[in-house]
Amino acid sequence: MTRTLSTQVLVVGGGINGTGIARDLALRGVRVALVEKGELGGGTSSASSGMLHGGLRYLQKDPEVTLHSCVDSGNIQRIAPHLIFRIPFLMPIFRDDPIGPELAEIGLEMYDRFQAFKRGKPHTRLSREQALRLEPALSPQIECAFTLDEWGVDAARLCAANALDAVDRGALVRTHSEVMSLLQVGGRVTGARVRDGITGEEWEIEAALVMNAAGPWLPKVARLAGLDVKLRPGKGIHLVFERRVSDLAIYARGIDGRDMFTFPHEQNSMAGTTDDDFYGDLDRMTTTEDEVAYVLQAIERSIPGIRRHRVCHVIAGVRPTLFGFGKYEDELSRDYQVIDHGERDGVPGLFTIAGGKLAAYRLMAEDASDRLCAKLGVREPCRTALLPLPGGEAPLDVAALSRRFRVGWPAALRLFFRHGAHAPRVLEQNAALPCAEPAPPAPRIVCACEPVTDAELVHVALREGLRTLTDCSLRVRLGIGACQGASCAAAAAGVLAEALGWSAERAAYELATFLSGRWRAATPALAGPQIAALELHRAADLGARGFTRGDRAGAAGEDTPQRDAAWETA
Amino acid sequence: MRAVVVGGGLAGAAAALELASRELEVTLVSAGAGATALSFGSLDVAVPSPGVSGLPLRDATATRLLSPRERLAACLRTRPRHPYATLFGHSGAGSAESAATDAVKSAAASLDGWLAPSGLRVEGGLDSARLLANVRGALRASDFAFTGPAEGDLQGAAEVEVAAIAGLAQHDARPLARALAAEFAAIGLARPALRVVPLPLPGGFVADGGSPARLAARTDTEEGLGVLLEAVAGRHRDEARFRRADGERRLLLLPPILGFSGVKAKLARLREAAGCRVAECLGAPPASPAGLRLVRALDAALSREGVVVKQGRVCALERTGRRVCAVRLSLREGASHTEERLEAEAILLATGRFLGGGIHEREGGVHETLLDLPLYDGAGVRVDGLAARRLVGPSPEGPQGLFSLGVRTDSCLRPLGSDGAPLFENLFAAGDLVGGFDSAVERTGLGVALLTGLRAAAEMGRLVEEESP
Ligand SMILES: Cc1cc2nc3c(=O)[nH]c(=O)nc-3n(C[C@H](O)[C@H](O)[C@H](O)COP(=O)(O)OP(=O)(O)OC[C@H]3O[C@@H](n4cnc5c(N)ncnc54)[C@H](O)[C@@H]3O)c2cc1C
Ligand SMILES: Cc1cc2nc3c(=O)[nH]c(=O)nc-3n(C[C@H](O)[C@H](O)[C@H](O)COP(=O)(O)OP(=O)(O)OC[C@H]3O[C@@H](n4cnc5c(N)ncnc54)[C@H](O)[C@@H]3O)c2cc1C
């Protein structure tokens, strides 16, 4: 049985571009549906460095990109202040660097002019001794160092915030829903056929316009209408350390001269990234030994002790870079394009957005939405730079939050980071639980690395449309720290099973899927002391499994949470 | 005239206790907790992981759970590289099987004797499996288990009350009960009636955030235990009367929170308060006190039996020709380190795998830590020097060279060189350091540790006696 639904704009893809566009349109009163084949942000967006940097790198070749990014970074800070964090950078200069301190400083002085747009601090120059005092882990081989200032963001959460706001304004957002084919009438694209990857249900969504925002998958979606859109997909990996290597981001240089860095990201440190042409299967991407070795080698030059730190997992993603032939990966433009296939190919009804940067998503979404609205005859102006994203409305007294709900200070702080002003609403979830005692107990810490409470899991399940356990690692960063889920995934599955009415088979499926996903993420960089951790994680997982076969379809229907009464017999 | 045991996990402790009982002078050196301290509360001799191991849990017609004896036989028959095959011979003939069963029985009895004074008993046997539930509601057809979970056999229970403790993390009674029901359906056994029963504990008894470890520590105090006893006794207070099975056929299943000592006595009092049988679930990280209980009881036994225990790390073994003659250790005392040298007639390495520290990665390859002994994986392939990440499979369930690797030994448990001959006359290995099995899959971890530890001790004893004038 196929369900049908009709809307004005169907957005394909729940990355930063798709969710940004859905929000923009919804704010203008346009009816929007967004379908995402996995989890929000689960494609390239969450595999990015999560930096709202203006792109010092692009200053020479693409100053336009630098300007866009800096201006919009400032906008994002205004609408979602809770989701971003300042990243102080340290750029060590070595004697054998091709660019000496004088030249480097000229570049940084130029970059300082853009800093004002994003509330960044101007650079400073540090002597060798000053730099080593600031960060003793630095190589003593440095000549001097510079500081500069960037901003980071939780990219997956930024996608979710955009999607949630769109939903608040009447949009329909559905994850685990893949566009399988495009509906066409007389050469015009009129919607899409969508398959629900969990229930197997098929939908037909009719739409006046379809926006292909499928990131690196966009050529595949365009091909569904027989169209050819070329990208030059560039794969990039990050190593994620189980904790902070340093509270500063530190530049490093690859053997080929490319810039890389280690940087603090939320509770972890990350190191990256690479940029290599990618020809493989986007849905089965793996990280190779070479990529890991290349990154570590680069970082080691700046931080000689880096190999003593534990890499708990690796993230790989593919940039949807605009096509260019005969250039090195790093030289390719980070600019973007909005394609009206009516104009370009004579196939009206379909648009594609390609390229760009996370940092400039709001501007890109505005541009794309302007184009769509012009087609629809909607004249409402864009308001995405003015209205706060959900949670960004007001600051919050985190100490009071911690006291009121009896959650530890670190947990309250991280909860505020993800949910901003909505944090109290999240913690009130506990009262809604079926088995809550007369006086609801304090929220329980489910994942200690992040930390994540049971209340937050219930909230994202019931109020944010979260559908699988695996999605929790993007939505609330569950199980991506030191333990890789070994000590929290089962408990989280229990909480979600309660909230969503999962059967035991479904819960077992979710748990096994989560843990094998973590295994795949953890093993490419496996080395040193991390091996004992993996031994423990695996023993914990396999040692606690029972006879029940996991079954994804074994769910009590998610749309109508249903409780299994069988075990309540007296 | 002395034996030195390196490693304080079950393998090393059992060997040292056995040597001491033979009145040999024995010193045990331990660098701290290893895998034993992390174990879940059962002593698995042969409890294959369902659906993963390829070893049978049910008979050919799938109508009956195999007895532990039958599973042990299957392991001997089909796993030629498993340490059991080294110990008892690998054959279809009954001799290996009966040697193994005899060894298991006497090993369990010895261990029980060592642990009992600490209130920790080894319960179970090879004749029939017990069905024990863990904190996630998974069932384990266990052979031996320690006091706490051991009392929780679900067979023969007509009614199971799953205790719910509000605010306790890592434990959700309702999903646990639902999972239990599914487990019984999956193995095709009739299940007891399952009820979720809230324990009326006073506010603040469970720490904010719900830490199970802090709750477990609380029940180690008389006051804390009193609160728990009261809650258990009053758990049906607010309920209308309902039909109940009699006390022996009723089981109250608690999360693993009964502290770190005196579990046997606590259970007796709880049983009285509850009016029915009481047990803990088997644990799972991070919330299982079971491993620590075992380690504490072993430590108590070691000091009772007069084993000299040194807290420190062995950094090197000295050798002359085909003999090892001394260990060098670095000892921790407060903040200071001292070096010491211990001469030995026989040395046992019971240093574990990666968690214990017996094997580690160095310069991009896995190596045995102390002597760089040759390592072989579960398929018999030599793997020392290879990078760890090349030895892992694409999913946790599949075969893993990395977690089945270890040294290969002769039947006396002396590590072998690549030529198949013992490298040293008087060097022995036991426990996780011995390769050829994957304890997470075959679930023979503590079983191997115990049996190899005892066998190594016997061989060391023989060697020392032969050589003494
Ligand atoms: C390693 C790396 C580092 C980066 N670092 C930064 C940085 O620091 N700062 C910055 O500004 N930018 C950075 N970028 C670039 C940035 O991540 C991307 O430009 C941006 O995330 C692209 O977003 P998107 O929405 O277009 O694509 P995606 O995030 O990939 O979203 C597309 C979505 O479409 C979905 N989809 C695909 N096919 C279908 C279908 N048939 N039906 C339904 N859904 C479908 C996918 O599942 C996916 O979630 C980085 C990129 C990489 C790879
Ligand atoms: C999470 C988990 C749960 C488990 N649950 C169960 C279970 O429920 N039932 C079961 O049967 N099995 C279980 N196992 C498997 C079982 O715990 C192991 O197989 C067993 O404990 C191994 O014992 P061992 O003595 O060989 O090694 P370990 O317990 O690892 O002991 C090694 C010892 O050697 C010491 N050491 C190492 N190097 C040196 C050195 N150079 N100098 C001095 N000392 C040194 C260490 O400090 C440590 O004390 C579990 C394993 C894990 C990881």
Coordinates of N, CA and C in Angstrom, one line a residue, chain A residues 289 292-293 406-407 434-435 437 441-447 486-488 490-491 493-495 497-498 501-505 511-512 515-516 519-520 523-528 531-536 538-549 563-564 566-570, chain B residues 38 40 49-50 52 57-58 65 134 136 138-141 166-172 174-175 177-179 181-183 186-187 191 193-196 198 208-210 243 284-286 353-355 361 366 388-390 392-398 400 402-403 432 438 440-441 443:
Chain A
E289 N 44.3 2.3 5.9 CA 45.5 2.4 6.7 C 46.4 3.6 6.3
V292 N 45.1 6.9 7.6 CA 45.3 7.1 9.0 C 46.8 7.5 9.2
A293 N 47.7 6.8 8.5 CA 49.1 7.0 8.6 C 49.5 8.4 8.2
R406 N 18.5 18.2 39.4 CA 19.5 17.3 40.1 C 20.3 16.6 39.0
V407 N 20.8 17.3 38.0 CA 21.8 16.6 37.1 C 23.1 17.3 37.4
P434 N 6.2 6.2 31.6 CA 5.1 5.3 32.1 C 5.4 4.8 33.5
C435 N 6.7 4.6 33.9 CA 7.0 4.0 35.2 C 7.5 5.0 36.2
E437 N 8.0 7.2 39.2 CA 7.6 7.1 40.6 C 6.8 8.3 41.0
P441 N 12.5 10.5 39.9 CA 13.9 10.4 40.3 C 14.7 11.4 39.4
A442 N 15.9 11.7 39.9 CA 16.8 12.5 39.1 C 17.1 11.8 37.7
P443 N 17.3 12.6 36.7 CA 17.6 11.9 35.4 C 18.9 11.0 35.6
R444 N 18.8 9.9 34.9 CA 20.0 9.0 35.0 C 21.0 9.3 34.0
I445 N 22.2 9.1 34.3 CA 23.3 9.3 33.3 C 23.4 8.0 32.6
V446 N 23.1 8.0 31.3 CA 23.2 6.8 30.5 C 24.6 6.6 29.9
C447 N 25.0 7.7 29.3 CA 26.3 7.7 28.6 C 27.2 8.7 29.4
A486 N 30.1 0.6 24.6 CA 30.2 -0.6 25.4 C 29.4 -0.5 26.7
S487 N 29.5 0.7 27.3 CA 28.9 0.8 28.6 C 27.6 1.6 28.6
C488 N 27.1 2.1 27.4 CA 25.9 2.9 27.4 C 24.9 2.4 26.4
A490 N 23.5 -0.4 25.5 CA 22.4 -1.3 26.0 C 21.4 -0.6 26.8
A491 N 21.9 0.2 27.7 CA 21.0 1.0 28.6 C 20.2 2.0 27.7
A493 N 19.4 1.6 24.6 CA 18.4 0.8 23.9 C 17.2 0.5 24.8
G494 N 17.4 0.2 26.1 CA 16.4 0.0 27.0 C 15.5 1.2 27.2
V495 N 16.1 2.4 27.3 CA 15.3 3.6 27.4 C 14.5 3.9 26.2
A497 N 13.5 1.7 24.0 CA 12.5 0.7 23.8 C 11.3 1.0 24.6
E498 N 11.5 1.6 25.8 CA 10.4 2.0 26.6 C 9.6 3.2 25.9
G501 N 8.3 1.9 22.4 CA 7.5 0.7 22.3 C 8.2 -0.4 21.4
W502 N 9.5 -0.4 21.5 CA 10.2 -1.5 20.7 C 10.0 -2.8 21.3
S503 N 9.9 -3.8 20.4 CA 9.9 -5.2 20.9 C 11.3 -5.6 21.3
A504 N 11.4 -6.7 22.0 CA 12.8 -7.2 22.4 C 13.6 -7.5 21.2
E505 N 13.0 -8.0 20.2 CA 13.8 -8.3 18.9 C 14.3 -7.0 18.3
L511 N 20.7 -2.6 19.1 CA 21.9 -2.7 19.9 C 23.0 -3.3 19.0
A512 N 22.8 -4.4 18.4 CA 23.8 -5.1 17.6 C 24.2 -4.1 16.4
L515 N 26.5 -1.3 17.8 CA 27.8 -1.7 18.2 C 28.6 -2.2 17.0
S516 N 28.0 -2.8 16.0 CA 28.9 -3.1 14.8 C 29.2 -1.9 14.1
W519 N 32.2 -0.6 15.9 CA 33.3 -1.5 15.5 C 34.0 -1.0 14.2
R520 N 33.1 -0.8 13.2 CA 33.6 -0.4 11.9 C 34.3 1.0 12.0
T523 N 37.9 0.3 14.2 CA 39.0 -0.6 13.9 C 40.0 0.0 12.9
P524 N 39.7 0.9 12.0 CA 40.7 1.4 11.0 C 41.9 2.0 11.6
A525 N 41.8 2.6 12.8 CA 42.9 3.3 13.4 C 43.4 2.6 14.7
L526 N 43.0 1.3 14.8 CA 43.3 0.5 16.0 C 44.8 0.4 16.2
A527 N 45.3 0.8 17.4 CA 46.7 0.7 17.7 C 46.9 0.9 19.2
G528 N 48.0 0.4 19.6 CA 48.5 0.7 21.0 C 47.5 0.3 22.1
I531 N 43.8 -1.2 21.8 CA 43.5 -2.6 21.6 C 42.8 -3.2 22.8
A532 N 43.4 -2.9 24.0 CA 42.8 -3.5 25.2 C 41.3 -3.0 25.3
A533 N 41.1 -1.7 25.0 CA 39.8 -1.1 25.1 C 38.8 -1.9 24.1
L534 N 39.3 -2.2 22.9 CA 38.5 -2.9 22.0 C 38.2 -4.3 22.5
E535 N 39.2 -5.0 23.1 CA 39.0 -6.3 23.7 C 37.9 -6.3 24.7
L536 N 37.9 -5.2 25.5 CA 36.9 -5.1 26.6 C 35.5 -4.8 25.9
R538 N 34.4 -5.6 23.1 CA 33.8 -6.8 22.4 C 33.4 -7.9 23.4
A539 N 34.2 -8.1 24.4 CA 33.8 -9.0 25.4 C 32.5 -8.6 26.1
A540 N 32.4 -7.3 26.3 CA 31.2 -6.8 26.9 C 30.0 -7.0 26.0
D541 N 30.1 -6.8 24.8 CA 29.0 -7.0 23.8 C 28.7 -8.4 23.6
L542 N 29.6 -9.2 23.2 CA 29.3 -10.7 22.9 C 29.0 -11.4 24.2
G543 N 29.6 -11.1 25.3 CA 29.4 -11.8 26.5 C 28.0 -11.5 27.1
A544 N 27.4 -10.5 26.7 CA 26.0 -10.2 27.2 C 24.9 -10.5 26.3
R545 N 25.2 -11.1 25.1 CA 24.2 -11.4 24.2 C 23.4 -12.7 24.5
G546 N 22.2 -12.7 24.2 CA 21.4 -13.9 24.4 C 21.0 -14.6 23.2
F547 N 19.8 -15.3 23.3 CA 19.4 -16.1 22.2 C 18.5 -15.4 21.2
T548 N 18.0 -14.2 21.6 CA 17.0 -13.5 20.7 C 17.6 -13.0 19.5
R549 N 17.0 -13.4 18.3 CA 17.5 -12.8 17.1 C 17.0 -11.4 16.9
R563 N 2.4 -1.3 23.4 CA 3.2 -2.0 24.4 C 2.9 -3.5 24.4
D564 N 4.0 -4.2 24.6 CA 3.8 -5.7 24.5 C 3.3 -6.1 25.9
A566 N 2.5 -9.1 26.9 CA 2.7 -10.5 27.2 C 3.4 -10.7 28.5
W567 N 4.3 -9.8 28.9 CA 5.1 -10.1 30.1 C 4.4 -9.6 31.4
E568 N 3.2 -9.0 31.3 CA 2.7 -8.4 32.5 C 1.7 -9.4 33.2
T569 N 1.7 -10.6 32.7 CA 0.8 -11.6 33.3 C 1.1 -11.8 34.8
A570 N 0.0 -11.9 35.6 CA 0.3 -12.0 37.0 C 0.3 -13.5 37.4
Chain B
L38 N 37.0 -7.9 35.5 CA 35.9 -7.3 34.7 C 34.8 -8.4 34.4
F40 N 31.8 -11.2 34.6 CA 30.4 -10.9 34.8 C 29.7 -11.7 35.9
S49 N 28.6 -18.7 23.0 CA 27.7 -17.6 22.7 C 26.7 -18.0 21.6
P50 N 25.4 -17.8 21.9 CA 24.4 -18.3 21.0 C 24.6 -17.6 19.6
V52 N 26.8 -17.1 17.5 CA 28.0 -16.5 17.1 C 29.1 -17.5 17.0
L57 N 24.3 -25.3 21.3 CA 23.8 -25.2 22.6 C 22.6 -26.1 22.8
R58 N 22.0 -26.5 21.7 CA 20.9 -27.4 21.8 C 21.2 -28.7 21.0
L65 N 18.1 -28.3 25.7 CA 19.4 -27.6 25.9 C 20.4 -28.7 26.2
N134 N 20.9 -11.9 32.6 CA 21.8 -10.8 32.9 C 21.0 -9.5 32.9
R136 N 20.5 -7.2 31.0 CA 19.8 -6.8 29.8 C 18.7 -7.8 29.5
A138 N 19.1 -11.0 28.8 CA 19.6 -12.1 28.0 C 19.8 -13.3 28.9
L139 N 19.5 -14.5 28.4 CA 19.7 -15.7 29.2 C 21.0 -16.3 28.9
R140 N 21.6 -16.9 29.9 CA 22.8 -17.7 29.7 C 22.6 -19.1 30.3
A141 N 22.8 -20.1 29.5 CA 22.8 -21.5 29.9 C 24.1 -21.8 30.6
A166 N 13.8 2.8 41.0 CA 13.7 4.1 40.3 C 15.0 4.9 40.4
G167 N 15.4 5.4 39.2 CA 16.6 6.3 39.2 C 17.9 5.5 39.1
L168 N 17.9 4.2 39.1 CA 19.1 3.4 38.9 C 19.5 3.3 37.5
A169 N 20.7 3.8 37.1 CA 21.2 3.7 35.8 C 21.6 2.3 35.4
Q170 N 21.7 2.1 34.1 CA 22.1 0.8 33.5 C 21.2 -0.4 33.9
H171 N 20.0 0.0 34.3 CA 19.1 -1.1 34.7 C 17.7 -0.6 34.4
D172 N 16.9 -1.3 33.5 CA 15.6 -0.9 33.2 C 14.7 -2.2 33.3
R174 N 11.6 -3.0 32.9 CA 10.6 -3.4 31.9 C 11.2 -3.9 30.7
P175 N 12.1 -3.2 30.1 CA 12.8 -3.9 28.9 C 13.5 -5.2 29.3
A177 N 12.4 -7.4 31.5 CA 11.4 -8.4 31.5 C 10.9 -8.8 30.1
R178 N 10.8 -7.8 29.3 CA 10.4 -8.0 27.9 C 11.4 -8.9 27.2
A179 N 12.7 -8.5 27.4 CA 13.8 -9.3 26.7 C 13.8 -10.7 27.2
A181 N 11.3 -12.5 28.3 CA 10.1 -13.2 27.6 C 10.6 -13.7 26.2
A182 N 11.2 -12.7 25.5 CA 11.6 -13.1 24.1 C 12.7 -14.2 24.1
E183 N 13.6 -14.2 25.1 CA 14.6 -15.2 25.2 C 14.0 -16.6 25.4
A186 N 12.7 -17.7 22.2 CA 13.7 -18.0 21.3 C 14.3 -19.4 21.5
I187 N 14.4 -19.8 22.8 CA 14.9 -21.2 23.0 C 13.8 -22.2 23.1
R191 N 8.0 -20.3 29.8 CA 8.6 -19.3 30.7 C 7.8 -19.1 31.9
A193 N 5.9 -16.9 34.8 CA 5.2 -15.6 34.8 C 6.2 -14.5 35.2
L194 N 6.2 -13.4 34.5 CA 7.2 -12.3 34.8 C 6.4 -11.1 35.2
R195 N 6.9 -10.5 36.3 CA 6.3 -9.3 36.8 C 7.3 -8.3 37.1
V196 N 7.1 -7.0 36.8 CA 8.0 -6.0 37.2 C 7.5 -5.4 38.6
P198 N 8.3 -2.8 41.6 CA 9.1 -1.6 42.1 C 9.5 -1.9 43.5
D208 N 21.9 10.6 42.8 CA 21.5 11.4 41.6 C 22.4 11.0 40.5
G209 N 21.8 10.7 39.3 CA 22.6 10.2 38.2 C 22.5 8.7 38.1
G210 N 22.2 8.0 39.3 CA 21.9 6.6 39.2 C 23.1 5.6 39.2
R243 N -2.6 -13.9 43.5 CA -2.2 -15.3 43.6 C -0.7 -15.3 43.5
A284 N 27.0 -6.7 33.5 CA 27.6 -6.3 32.2 C 28.3 -5.0 32.5
P285 N 29.3 -4.6 31.8 CA 30.0 -3.3 32.1 C 29.0 -2.2 31.9
P286 N 29.1 -1.1 32.6 CA 30.2 -0.8 33.6 C 29.8 -1.2 35.0
R353 N 45.9 -11.3 28.2 CA 46.0 -10.9 26.8 C 46.2 -9.4 26.9
F354 N 45.5 -8.6 26.1 CA 45.7 -7.2 26.0 C 45.3 -6.5 27.3
L355 N 44.1 -6.9 27.8 CA 43.6 -6.3 29.1 C 44.5 -6.6 30.2
E361 N 51.0 -4.1 21.7 CA 51.5 -3.7 20.4 C 52.7 -2.7 20.6
V366 N 52.0 -6.7 17.1 CA 51.7 -7.3 18.4 C 52.8 -8.3 18.9
A388 N 48.0 -4.8 14.7 CA 46.7 -5.2 15.3 C 45.6 -5.0 14.4
R389 N 45.6 -3.9 13.7 CA 44.4 -3.6 12.9 C 44.2 -4.5 11.7
R390 N 45.3 -5.2 11.4 CA 45.2 -6.2 10.3 C 44.6 -7.5 10.9
V392 N 41.9 -7.8 12.9 CA 40.5 -7.7 13.3 C 39.6 -7.9 12.1
G393 N 38.5 -8.5 12.3 CA 37.5 -8.7 11.3 C 36.6 -7.5 11.1
P394 N 35.7 -7.6 10.1 CA 34.9 -6.5 9.7 C 33.7 -6.3 10.7
S395 N 33.4 -7.3 11.5 CA 32.3 -7.1 12.5 C 32.7 -7.8 13.8
P396 N 32.2 -7.4 14.9 CA 32.6 -8.0 16.2 C 32.3 -9.5 16.3
E397 N 31.3 -10.0 15.6 CA 30.9 -11.4 15.8 C 31.9 -12.3 15.1
G398 N 32.5 -11.9 14.0 CA 33.3 -12.8 13.2 C 34.6 -13.2 13.9
Q400 N 38.3 -13.4 15.1 CA 39.2 -12.3 15.2 C 40.6 -12.9 15.6
L402 N 43.0 -11.2 16.4 CA 43.5 -10.4 17.5 C 43.1 -10.9 18.8
F403 N 41.9 -11.4 18.9 CA 41.4 -11.8 20.2 C 41.3 -13.3 20.4
D432 N 44.5 -16.4 29.7 CA 44.3 -15.7 28.4 C 45.6 -15.6 27.6
D438 N 38.8 -17.9 21.6 CA 38.3 -16.6 21.7 C 37.2 -16.6 22.8
A440 N 35.4 -14.5 24.2 CA 34.1 -13.8 24.1 C 33.1 -14.6 23.3
V441 N 33.6 -15.5 22.5 CA 32.7 -16.3 21.6 C 32.5 -17.7 22.2
R443 N 33.1 -18.5 25.2 CA 32.8 -18.3 26.6 C 33.4 -19.4 27.4

